[in-house]
C-alpha cells in the first residue's frame, strides 16, 4: 500500500523531517519505517495513531540506530497531527 501514495508520503516526510535535510540522507531503515507509519496514519483511520506510532518506534528500536526511536516518534507525531487533526496520539 505504501507504493501507491508514495510521492505524497515522501513529500510530506520531506517537509516534516527538516527544511535542509533530504529524505535520501536518512538511514534506509528510518526512511522505510517513516513511510510505513505515514501510510498507516493516512490510510488506515481505524487504527489508533498511538498504536501506529508505537509499532513504528518498536521497529526503529529493533532495526535502527540509538537515535531512531525518538526521531521516528517525533516525525510520525507531526504526521498524525496533519492527517488526523484533533485526535490524541496517546
GROMACS .gro file of C-alpha atoms in nm:
model
   90
    1UNK     CA    1   0.000   0.000   0.000
    2UNK     CA    2   0.289   0.238   0.055
    3UNK     CA    3   0.382   0.248  -0.316
    4UNK     CA    4   0.053   0.390  -0.448
    5UNK     CA    5   0.060   0.716  -0.247
    6UNK     CA    6   0.440   0.707  -0.230
    7UNK     CA    7   0.502   1.051  -0.380
    8UNK     CA    8   0.254   1.212  -0.140
    9UNK     CA    9   0.406   1.031   0.158
   10UNK     CA   10   0.758   1.132   0.058
   11UNK     CA   11   0.655   1.494   0.002
   12UNK     CA   12   0.501   1.511   0.350
   13UNK     CA   13   0.806   1.348   0.507
   14UNK     CA   14   1.046   1.578   0.319
   15UNK     CA   15   0.860   1.879   0.457
   16UNK     CA   16   0.841   1.749   0.815
   17UNK     CA   17   1.188   1.599   0.854
   18UNK     CA   18   1.366   1.931   0.816
   19UNK     CA   19   1.391   2.202   0.554
   20UNK     CA   20   1.760   2.138   0.495
   21UNK     CA   21   1.756   1.759   0.515
   22UNK     CA   22   1.660   1.531   0.230
   23UNK     CA   23   1.478   1.202   0.267
   24UNK     CA   24   1.762   1.028   0.084
   25UNK     CA   25   2.003   1.128   0.361
   26UNK     CA   26   1.806   0.934   0.622
   27UNK     CA   27   1.910   0.583   0.715
   28UNK     CA   28   1.723   0.336   0.496
   29UNK     CA   29   1.557   0.174   0.798
   30UNK     CA   30   1.432   0.507   0.933
   31UNK     CA   31   1.304   0.607   0.591
   32UNK     CA   32   1.117   0.278   0.547
   33UNK     CA   33   0.965   0.290   0.896
   34UNK     CA   34   0.854   0.650   0.842
   35UNK     CA   35   0.693   0.561   0.510
   36UNK     CA   36   0.504   0.267   0.658
   37UNK     CA   37   0.390   0.467   0.960
   38UNK     CA   38   0.285   0.762   0.746
   39UNK     CA   39   0.085   0.534   0.520
   40UNK     CA   40  -0.094   0.373   0.814
   41UNK     CA   41  -0.172   0.709   0.972
   42UNK     CA   42  -0.317   0.847   0.650
   43UNK     CA   43  -0.484   0.538   0.502
   44UNK     CA   44  -0.595   0.328   0.800
   45UNK     CA   45  -0.820   0.555   1.007
   46UNK     CA   46  -0.948   0.257   1.207
   47UNK     CA   47  -0.604   0.218   1.366
   48UNK     CA   48  -0.520   0.431   1.665
   49UNK     CA   49  -0.245   0.688   1.597
   50UNK     CA   50  -0.079   0.588   1.924
   51UNK     CA   51  -0.070   0.224   1.813
   52UNK     CA   52   0.072   0.309   1.471
   53UNK     CA   53   0.341   0.531   1.621
   54UNK     CA   54   0.427   0.277   1.891
   55UNK     CA   55   0.470  -0.002   1.637
   56UNK     CA   56   0.693   0.220   1.424
   57UNK     CA   57   0.903   0.312   1.727
   58UNK     CA   58   0.943  -0.056   1.812
   59UNK     CA   59   1.065  -0.128   1.458
   60UNK     CA   60   1.304   0.167   1.476
   61UNK     CA   61   1.437   0.048   1.812
   62UNK     CA   62   1.492  -0.303   1.682
   63UNK     CA   63   1.642  -0.225   1.341
   64UNK     CA   64   1.760   0.137   1.355
   65UNK     CA   65   2.021   0.333   1.542
   66UNK     CA   66   2.009   0.451   1.903
   67UNK     CA   67   1.854   0.781   1.786
   68UNK     CA   68   1.597   0.621   1.554
   69UNK     CA   69   1.311   0.562   1.802
   70UNK     CA   70   1.297   0.924   1.920
   71UNK     CA   71   1.332   1.056   1.565
   72UNK     CA   72   1.057   0.827   1.428
   73UNK     CA   73   0.829   0.916   1.718
   74UNK     CA   74   0.870   1.289   1.657
   75UNK     CA   75   0.820   1.276   1.282
   76UNK     CA   76   0.519   1.044   1.297
   77UNK     CA   77   0.361   1.256   1.570
   78UNK     CA   78   0.384   1.551   1.331
   79UNK     CA   79   0.236   1.339   1.050
   80UNK     CA   80  -0.051   1.234   1.278
   81UNK     CA   81  -0.122   1.598   1.363
   82UNK     CA   82  -0.156   1.674   0.993
   83UNK     CA   83  -0.353   1.375   0.868
   84UNK     CA   84  -0.568   1.324   1.179
   85UNK     CA   85  -0.621   1.665   1.334
   86UNK     CA   86  -0.792   1.660   1.667
   87UNK     CA   87  -0.702   1.302   1.759
   88UNK     CA   88  -0.492   1.213   2.058
   89UNK     CA   89  -0.168   1.027   1.998
   90UNK     CA   90  -0.167   0.885   2.347
   0.00000   0.00000   0.00000
